[in-house]
Coordinates of C-alpha atoms in Angstrom, one line a residue:
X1 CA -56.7 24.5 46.0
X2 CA -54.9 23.3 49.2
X3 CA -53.7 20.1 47.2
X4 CA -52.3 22.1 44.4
X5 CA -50.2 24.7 47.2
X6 CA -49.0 21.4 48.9
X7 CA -48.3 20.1 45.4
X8 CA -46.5 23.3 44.3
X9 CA -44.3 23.5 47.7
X10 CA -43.1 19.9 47.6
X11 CA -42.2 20.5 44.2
X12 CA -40.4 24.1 44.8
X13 CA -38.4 21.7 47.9
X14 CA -37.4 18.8 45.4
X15 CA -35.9 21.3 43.1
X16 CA -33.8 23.1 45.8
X17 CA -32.8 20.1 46.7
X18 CA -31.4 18.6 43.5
X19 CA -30.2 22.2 42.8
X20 CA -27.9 21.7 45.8
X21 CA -27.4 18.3 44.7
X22 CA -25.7 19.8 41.4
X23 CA -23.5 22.7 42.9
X24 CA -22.0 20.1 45.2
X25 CA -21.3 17.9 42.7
X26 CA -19.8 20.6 40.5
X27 CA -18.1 22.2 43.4
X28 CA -16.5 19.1 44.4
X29 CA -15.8 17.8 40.7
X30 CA -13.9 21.4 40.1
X31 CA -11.5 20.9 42.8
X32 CA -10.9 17.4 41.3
X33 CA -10.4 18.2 38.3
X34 CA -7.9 21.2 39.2
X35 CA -7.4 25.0 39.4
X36 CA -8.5 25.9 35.9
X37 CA -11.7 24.5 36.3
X38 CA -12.2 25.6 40.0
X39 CA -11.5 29.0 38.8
X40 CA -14.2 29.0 36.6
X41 CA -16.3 27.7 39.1
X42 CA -15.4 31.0 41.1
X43 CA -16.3 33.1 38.2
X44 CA -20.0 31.1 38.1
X45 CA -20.2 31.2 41.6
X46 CA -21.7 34.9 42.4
X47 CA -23.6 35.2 39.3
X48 CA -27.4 34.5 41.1
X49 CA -28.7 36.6 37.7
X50 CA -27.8 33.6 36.0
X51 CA -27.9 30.6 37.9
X52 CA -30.3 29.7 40.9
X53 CA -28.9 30.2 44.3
X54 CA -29.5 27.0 45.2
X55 CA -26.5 25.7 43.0
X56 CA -24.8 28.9 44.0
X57 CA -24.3 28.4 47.3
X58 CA -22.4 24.8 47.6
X59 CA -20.1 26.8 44.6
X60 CA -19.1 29.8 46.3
X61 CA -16.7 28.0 49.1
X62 CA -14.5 27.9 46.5
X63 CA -14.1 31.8 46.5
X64 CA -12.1 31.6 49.4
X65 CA -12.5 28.5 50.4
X66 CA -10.3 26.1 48.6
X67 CA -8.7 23.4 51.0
X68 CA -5.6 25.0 52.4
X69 CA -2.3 23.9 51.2
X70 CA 0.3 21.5 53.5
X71 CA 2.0 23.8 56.0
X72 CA 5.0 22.2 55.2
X73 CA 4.4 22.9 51.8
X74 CA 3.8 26.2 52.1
X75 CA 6.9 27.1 54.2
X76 CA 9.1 24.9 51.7
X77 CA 8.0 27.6 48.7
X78 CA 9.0 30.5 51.5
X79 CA 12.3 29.2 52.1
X80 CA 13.3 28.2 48.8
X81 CA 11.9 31.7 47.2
X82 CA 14.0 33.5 50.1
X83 CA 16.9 31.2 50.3
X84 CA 16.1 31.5 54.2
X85 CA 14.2 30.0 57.2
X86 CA 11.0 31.0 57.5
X87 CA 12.1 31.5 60.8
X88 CA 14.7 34.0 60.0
X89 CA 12.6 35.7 57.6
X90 CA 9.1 36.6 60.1
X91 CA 9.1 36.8 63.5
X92 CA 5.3 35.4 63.5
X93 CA 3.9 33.6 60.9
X94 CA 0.6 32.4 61.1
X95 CA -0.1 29.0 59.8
X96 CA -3.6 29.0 58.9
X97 CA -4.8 31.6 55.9
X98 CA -6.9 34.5 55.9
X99 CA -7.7 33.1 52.2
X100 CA -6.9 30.9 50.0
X101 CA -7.3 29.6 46.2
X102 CA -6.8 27.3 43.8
X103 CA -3.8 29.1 42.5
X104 CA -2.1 30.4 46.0
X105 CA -3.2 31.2 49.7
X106 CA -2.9 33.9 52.0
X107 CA -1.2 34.4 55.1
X108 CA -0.7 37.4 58.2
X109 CA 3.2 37.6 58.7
X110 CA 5.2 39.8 61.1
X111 CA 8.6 41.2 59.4
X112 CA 11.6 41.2 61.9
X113 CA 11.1 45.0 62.1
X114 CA 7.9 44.4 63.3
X115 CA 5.6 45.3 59.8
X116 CA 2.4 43.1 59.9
X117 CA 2.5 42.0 55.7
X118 CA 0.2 39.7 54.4
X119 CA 2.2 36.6 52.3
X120 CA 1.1 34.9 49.2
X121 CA 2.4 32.1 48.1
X122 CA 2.1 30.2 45.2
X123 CA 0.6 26.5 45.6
X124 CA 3.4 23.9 45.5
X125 CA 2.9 22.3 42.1
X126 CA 0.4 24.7 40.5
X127 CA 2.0 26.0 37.8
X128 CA 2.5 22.4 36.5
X129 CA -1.1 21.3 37.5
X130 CA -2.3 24.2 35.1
X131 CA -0.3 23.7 32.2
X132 CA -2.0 20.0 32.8
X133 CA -5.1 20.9 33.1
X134 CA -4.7 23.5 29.8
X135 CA -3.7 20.5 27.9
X136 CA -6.8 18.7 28.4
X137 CA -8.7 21.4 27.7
X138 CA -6.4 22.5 24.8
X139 CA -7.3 19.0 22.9
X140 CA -11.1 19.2 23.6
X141 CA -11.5 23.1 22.3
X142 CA -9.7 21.5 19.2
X143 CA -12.2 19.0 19.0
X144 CA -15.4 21.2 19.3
X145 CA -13.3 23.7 17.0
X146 CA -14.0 21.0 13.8
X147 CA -16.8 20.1 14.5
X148 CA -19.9 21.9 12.7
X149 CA -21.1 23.6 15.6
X150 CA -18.0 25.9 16.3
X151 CA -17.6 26.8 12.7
X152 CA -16.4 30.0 12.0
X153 CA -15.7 30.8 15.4
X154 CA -12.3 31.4 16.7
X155 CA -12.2 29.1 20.0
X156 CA -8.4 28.3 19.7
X157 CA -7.7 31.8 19.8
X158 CA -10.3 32.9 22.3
X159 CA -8.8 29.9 24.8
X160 CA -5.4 30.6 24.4
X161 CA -5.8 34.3 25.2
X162 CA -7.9 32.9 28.6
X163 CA -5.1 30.2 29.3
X164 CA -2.4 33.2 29.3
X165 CA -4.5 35.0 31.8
X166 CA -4.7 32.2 34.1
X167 CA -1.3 31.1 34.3
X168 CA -0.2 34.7 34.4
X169 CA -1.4 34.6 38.0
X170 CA 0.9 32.1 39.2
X171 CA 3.6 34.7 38.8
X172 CA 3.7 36.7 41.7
X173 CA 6.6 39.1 39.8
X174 CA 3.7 40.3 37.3
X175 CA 1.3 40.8 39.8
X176 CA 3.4 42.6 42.1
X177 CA 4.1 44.9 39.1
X178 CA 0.4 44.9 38.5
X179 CA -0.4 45.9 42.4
X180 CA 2.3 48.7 41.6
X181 CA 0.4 50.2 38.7
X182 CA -2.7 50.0 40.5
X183 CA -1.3 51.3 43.3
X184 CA 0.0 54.7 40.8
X185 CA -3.2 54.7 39.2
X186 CA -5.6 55.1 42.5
X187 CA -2.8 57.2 44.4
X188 CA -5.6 60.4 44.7
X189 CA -8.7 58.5 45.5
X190 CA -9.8 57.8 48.7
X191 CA -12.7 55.5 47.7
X192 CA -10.8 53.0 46.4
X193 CA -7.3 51.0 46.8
X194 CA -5.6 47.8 46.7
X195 CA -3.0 46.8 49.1
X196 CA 0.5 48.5 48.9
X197 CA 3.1 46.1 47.7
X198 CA 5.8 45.4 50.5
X199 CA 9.2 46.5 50.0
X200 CA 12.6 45.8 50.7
X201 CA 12.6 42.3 48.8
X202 CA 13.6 41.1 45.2
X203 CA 11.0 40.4 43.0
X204 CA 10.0 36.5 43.7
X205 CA 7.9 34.6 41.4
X206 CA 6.4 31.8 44.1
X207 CA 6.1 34.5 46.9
X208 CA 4.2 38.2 47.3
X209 CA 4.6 40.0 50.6
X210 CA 2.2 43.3 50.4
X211 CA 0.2 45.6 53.0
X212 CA -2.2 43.6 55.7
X213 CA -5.8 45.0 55.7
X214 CA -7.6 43.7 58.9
X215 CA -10.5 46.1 59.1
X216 CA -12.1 45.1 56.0
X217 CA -15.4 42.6 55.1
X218 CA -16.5 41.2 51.5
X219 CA -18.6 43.6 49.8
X220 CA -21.2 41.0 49.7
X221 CA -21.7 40.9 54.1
X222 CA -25.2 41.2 54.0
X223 CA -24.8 43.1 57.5
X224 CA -23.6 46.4 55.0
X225 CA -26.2 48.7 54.7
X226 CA -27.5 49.3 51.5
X227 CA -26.9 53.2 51.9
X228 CA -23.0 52.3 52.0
X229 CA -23.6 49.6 49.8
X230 CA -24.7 52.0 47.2
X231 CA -21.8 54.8 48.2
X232 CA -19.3 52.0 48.1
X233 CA -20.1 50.9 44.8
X234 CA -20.9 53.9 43.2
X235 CA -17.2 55.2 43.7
X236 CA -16.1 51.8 42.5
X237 CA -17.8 51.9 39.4
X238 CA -16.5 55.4 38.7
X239 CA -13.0 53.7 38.9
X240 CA -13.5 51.0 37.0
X241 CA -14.5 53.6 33.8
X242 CA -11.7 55.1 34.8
X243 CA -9.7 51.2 34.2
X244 CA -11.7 51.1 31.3
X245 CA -11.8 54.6 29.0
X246 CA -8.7 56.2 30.4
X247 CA -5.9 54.4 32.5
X248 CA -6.5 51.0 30.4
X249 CA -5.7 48.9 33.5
X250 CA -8.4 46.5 34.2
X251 CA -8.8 44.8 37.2
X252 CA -11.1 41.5 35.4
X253 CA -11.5 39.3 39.1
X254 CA -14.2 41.3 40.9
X255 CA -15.6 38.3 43.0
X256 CA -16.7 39.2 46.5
X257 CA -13.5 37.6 47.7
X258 CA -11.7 40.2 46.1
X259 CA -13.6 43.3 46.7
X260 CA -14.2 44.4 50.4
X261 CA -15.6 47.2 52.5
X262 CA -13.5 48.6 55.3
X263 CA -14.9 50.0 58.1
X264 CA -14.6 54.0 57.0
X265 CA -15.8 53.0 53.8
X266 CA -13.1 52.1 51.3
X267 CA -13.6 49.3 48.8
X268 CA -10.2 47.3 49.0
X269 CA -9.5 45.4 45.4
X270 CA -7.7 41.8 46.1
X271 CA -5.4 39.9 44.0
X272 CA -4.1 41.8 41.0
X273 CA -3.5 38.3 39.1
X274 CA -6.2 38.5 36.9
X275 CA -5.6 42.0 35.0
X276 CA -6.5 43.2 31.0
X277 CA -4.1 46.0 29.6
X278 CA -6.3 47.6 27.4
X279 CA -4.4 49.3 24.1
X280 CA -5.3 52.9 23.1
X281 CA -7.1 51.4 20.2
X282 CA -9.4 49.4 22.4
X283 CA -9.6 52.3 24.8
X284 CA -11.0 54.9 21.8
X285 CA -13.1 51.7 20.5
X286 CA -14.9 51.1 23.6
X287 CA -15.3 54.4 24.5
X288 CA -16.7 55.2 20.9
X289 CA -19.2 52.5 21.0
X290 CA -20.6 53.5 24.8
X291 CA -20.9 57.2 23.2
X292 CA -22.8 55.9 20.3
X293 CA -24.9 53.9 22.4
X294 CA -25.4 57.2 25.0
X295 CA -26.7 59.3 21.9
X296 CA -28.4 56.9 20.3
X297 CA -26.4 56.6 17.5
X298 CA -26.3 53.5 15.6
X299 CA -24.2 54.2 12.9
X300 CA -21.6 54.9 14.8
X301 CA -22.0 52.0 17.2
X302 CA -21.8 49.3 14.4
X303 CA -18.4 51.1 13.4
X304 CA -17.1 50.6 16.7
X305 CA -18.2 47.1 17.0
X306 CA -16.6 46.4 13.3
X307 CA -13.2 48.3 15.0
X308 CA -12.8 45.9 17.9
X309 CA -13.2 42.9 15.6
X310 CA -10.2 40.8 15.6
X311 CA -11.3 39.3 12.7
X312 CA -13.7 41.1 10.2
X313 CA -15.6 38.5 7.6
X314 CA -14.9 39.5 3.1
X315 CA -18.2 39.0 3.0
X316 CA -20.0 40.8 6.0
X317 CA -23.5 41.9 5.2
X318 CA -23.0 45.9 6.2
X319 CA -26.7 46.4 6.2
X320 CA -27.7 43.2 8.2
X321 CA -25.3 44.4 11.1
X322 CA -26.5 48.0 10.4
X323 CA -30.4 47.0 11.2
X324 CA -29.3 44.7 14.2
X325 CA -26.7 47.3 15.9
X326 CA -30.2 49.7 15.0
X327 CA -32.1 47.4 16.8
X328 CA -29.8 46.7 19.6
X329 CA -29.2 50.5 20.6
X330 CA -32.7 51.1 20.6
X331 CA -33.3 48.6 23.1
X332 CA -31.1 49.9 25.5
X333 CA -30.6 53.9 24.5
X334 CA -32.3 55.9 27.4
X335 CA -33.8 53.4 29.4
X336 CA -35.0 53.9 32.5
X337 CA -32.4 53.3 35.7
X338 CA -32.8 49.7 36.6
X339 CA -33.7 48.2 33.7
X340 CA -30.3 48.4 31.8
X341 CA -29.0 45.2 32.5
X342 CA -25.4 44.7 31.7
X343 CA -25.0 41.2 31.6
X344 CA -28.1 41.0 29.3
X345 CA -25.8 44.0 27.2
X346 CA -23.2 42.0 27.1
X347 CA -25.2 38.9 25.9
X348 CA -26.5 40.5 23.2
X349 CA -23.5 42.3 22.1
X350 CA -21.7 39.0 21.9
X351 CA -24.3 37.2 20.0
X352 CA -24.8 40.1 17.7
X353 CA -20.9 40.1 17.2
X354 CA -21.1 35.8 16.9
X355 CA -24.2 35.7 14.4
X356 CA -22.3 38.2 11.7
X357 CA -19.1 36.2 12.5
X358 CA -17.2 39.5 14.3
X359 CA -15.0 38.3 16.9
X360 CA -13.9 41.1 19.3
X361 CA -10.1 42.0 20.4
X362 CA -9.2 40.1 23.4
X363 CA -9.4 44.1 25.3
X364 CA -12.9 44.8 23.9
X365 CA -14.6 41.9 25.3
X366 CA -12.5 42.1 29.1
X367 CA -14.0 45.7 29.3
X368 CA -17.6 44.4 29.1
X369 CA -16.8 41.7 31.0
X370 CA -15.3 43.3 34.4
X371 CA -18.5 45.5 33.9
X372 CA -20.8 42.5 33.7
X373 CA -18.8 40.7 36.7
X374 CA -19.4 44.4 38.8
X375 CA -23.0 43.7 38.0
X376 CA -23.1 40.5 39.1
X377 CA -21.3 41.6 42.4
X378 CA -24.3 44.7 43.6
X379 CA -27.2 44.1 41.2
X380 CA -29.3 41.8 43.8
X381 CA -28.9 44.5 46.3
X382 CA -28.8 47.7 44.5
X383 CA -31.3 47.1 41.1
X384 CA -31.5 50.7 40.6
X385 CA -27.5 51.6 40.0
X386 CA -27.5 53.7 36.9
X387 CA -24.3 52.0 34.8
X388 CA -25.3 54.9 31.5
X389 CA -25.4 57.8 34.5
X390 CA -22.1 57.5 35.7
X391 CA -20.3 56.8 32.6
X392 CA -21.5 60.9 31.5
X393 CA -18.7 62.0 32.5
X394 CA -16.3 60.3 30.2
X395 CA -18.7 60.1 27.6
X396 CA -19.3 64.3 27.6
X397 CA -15.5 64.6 27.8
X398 CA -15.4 62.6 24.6
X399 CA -18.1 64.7 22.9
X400 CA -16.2 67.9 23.9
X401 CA -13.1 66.7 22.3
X402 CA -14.4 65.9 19.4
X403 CA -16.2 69.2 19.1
X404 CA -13.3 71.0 19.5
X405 CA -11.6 69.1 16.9
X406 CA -13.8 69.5 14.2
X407 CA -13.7 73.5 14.6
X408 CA -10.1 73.8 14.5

């Protein structure tokens, strides 16, 4: 018995070792390779649901962690955004970043009127490194595209709609009119905000000045209690339903980098690159299909999934999809809190949608997927969050509405 523990142990230690073997390797080869591929590193790296934390761990350096920029560098894309010193432009700027990415770092900046701003700026090079790195990747998803295995399914179109997303955060003009928007949209709540974009400069595509939070700590701090923990999130969740069902502004990056705690309890959302305007249509789809699968409706729920479908097969079997959505809702209708696991939702949904050839809009499969990427960020600590509970609200708002339609 004592040989087969030692056995067992020895074994458990060779595996965590070559599981930290691997997320070096991968962690390193990412950065190699360039910012596309570390950002989907940094999307991997916090899902311990998925992978073992052993691989994890080497991986998530790169959510903040990215080797900082030349300083020279960095001033160069200042003064040529500005058309001034960096001198002339700060009286204190502080060299080394608070973060930094594979697309830009951070920096704490003092204003000659004395503001304290936070600076992003834009790694020298970056935007052509991407469009490099897209190019590669652009020939290989043609490859797999022809080949047997892919057939049917639309990877062209998927990547080029996840290429547009990525290099649309090396412009620092649309995410400073994405902070604005967010910064409209959360104006009343008190739970939840992102940094106030700074004022009194043009628009610059290289450069972001916005408001410097000092009092804040990644949501993932193990030091948080879980009783704040669980207040925290709970208010962000609410919010992002809100993104989703009503305001159709969805913040599609919530890593632990990007989501932090400050000290009287606020969650603060970081970088506003990564963002999914949902249309009206994929608002009313998505909020259909969470309503059908609230009330157990099936019927309803394969019409929604048929709605979002970019592309809807001549020949779809009707019934087939009607005794898998059947079976789908029933797995997940009314279950107790805790066991409705999103990112196993989402899994399903997606191969349900990939096996009948129904390939959802672009804004149909970002909502599900900032709601799986919430999960990954609070489910280790907080199991029990009920994701059907606090979606009632829009979903009996929905209900009413409808009811008051049909008696008019």
């Amino acid at each position: 018995m004592v040989a087969v523990q030692l056995a067992l142990a020895r074994r458990s230690r060779e595996q965590h070792r070559w599981q930290t073997f691997v997320g070096t390797a991968l962690a390193k080869a990412a950065e190699g390779l360039g910012p596309v591929f570390v950002k989907f590193a940094q999307i991997a790296s916090y899902r311990c649901d998925v992978f073992p934390q052993a691989i994890l761990t080497p991986l998530s350096r790169l959510q903040e962690g990215v080797a900082s920029p030349r300083i020279q560098d960095v001033r160069k894309v200042i003064e040529e955004a500005f058309g001034r010193r960096v001198s002339e432009i700060f009286l204190r700027f502080d060299e080394r970043p608070i973060a930094c990415g594979s697309i830009a770092s951070v920096h704490v900046a003092q204003l000659l009127n004395g503001e304290v701003v936070a600076v992003k700026v834009i790694r020298p090079g970056v935007q052509d490194a991407i469009q490099r790195d897209i190019m590669c990747l652009r020939l290989m998803v043609k490859w797999i595209a022809r080949t047997k295995y892919a057939e049917g399914l639309p990877l062209e179109a998927a990547f080029e709609q996840i290429s547009q997303l990525i290099t649309a955060q090396t412009d620092m003009v649309e995410e400073l009119a994405n902070l604005r928007d967010f910064s409209r949209m959360l104006a009343q709540c008190r739970n939840v905000k992102v940094p106030a974009p700074g004022s009194g400069f043009s628009p610059m595509r290289n450069v972001l000045l916005m408001e410097y939070i000092d009092d804040s700590q990644t949501i993932a701090e193990p030091s948080i209690s879980e009783e704040v923990l669980k207040t925290a999130s709970v208010h962000l969740l609410r919010q992002l339903y809100r993104m989703i069902f009503s305001e159709g502004l969805v913040h599609c990056d919530l890593h632990p980098g990007n989501v932090h705690l400050r000290a009287n309890g606020t969650i603060c959302l970081f970088d506003a690159g990564l963002v999914s305007r949902l249309s009206r249509e994929d608002r009313e789809c998505f909020k259909d299909f969470f309503v059908a699968l609230a009330t157990g409706d099936a019927n309803a729920a394969a019409a929604a999934i048929v709605r979002s479908a970019s592309t809807v097969p001549t020949d779809l079997d009707q019934r087939q999809l009607l005794s898998e959505v059947r079976n789908l809702v029933n797995r997940n209708t009314g279950l107790p809190v805790g066991q409705f696991l999103v990112v196993r939702f989402v899994h399903e949904v997606l191969e349900l949608q990939r096996r009948n050839r129904l390939y959802g809009s672009p804004g149909f499969i970002s909502a599900i997927w900032a709601l799986a990427m919430f999960e990954g960020l609070i489910r280790h600590r907080l199991p029990d969050l009920d994701f059907q509970e606090e979606a009632r609200p829009y979903i009996l708002g929905t209900l009413i509405q409808r009811l008051g339609s049909s008696y008019r």
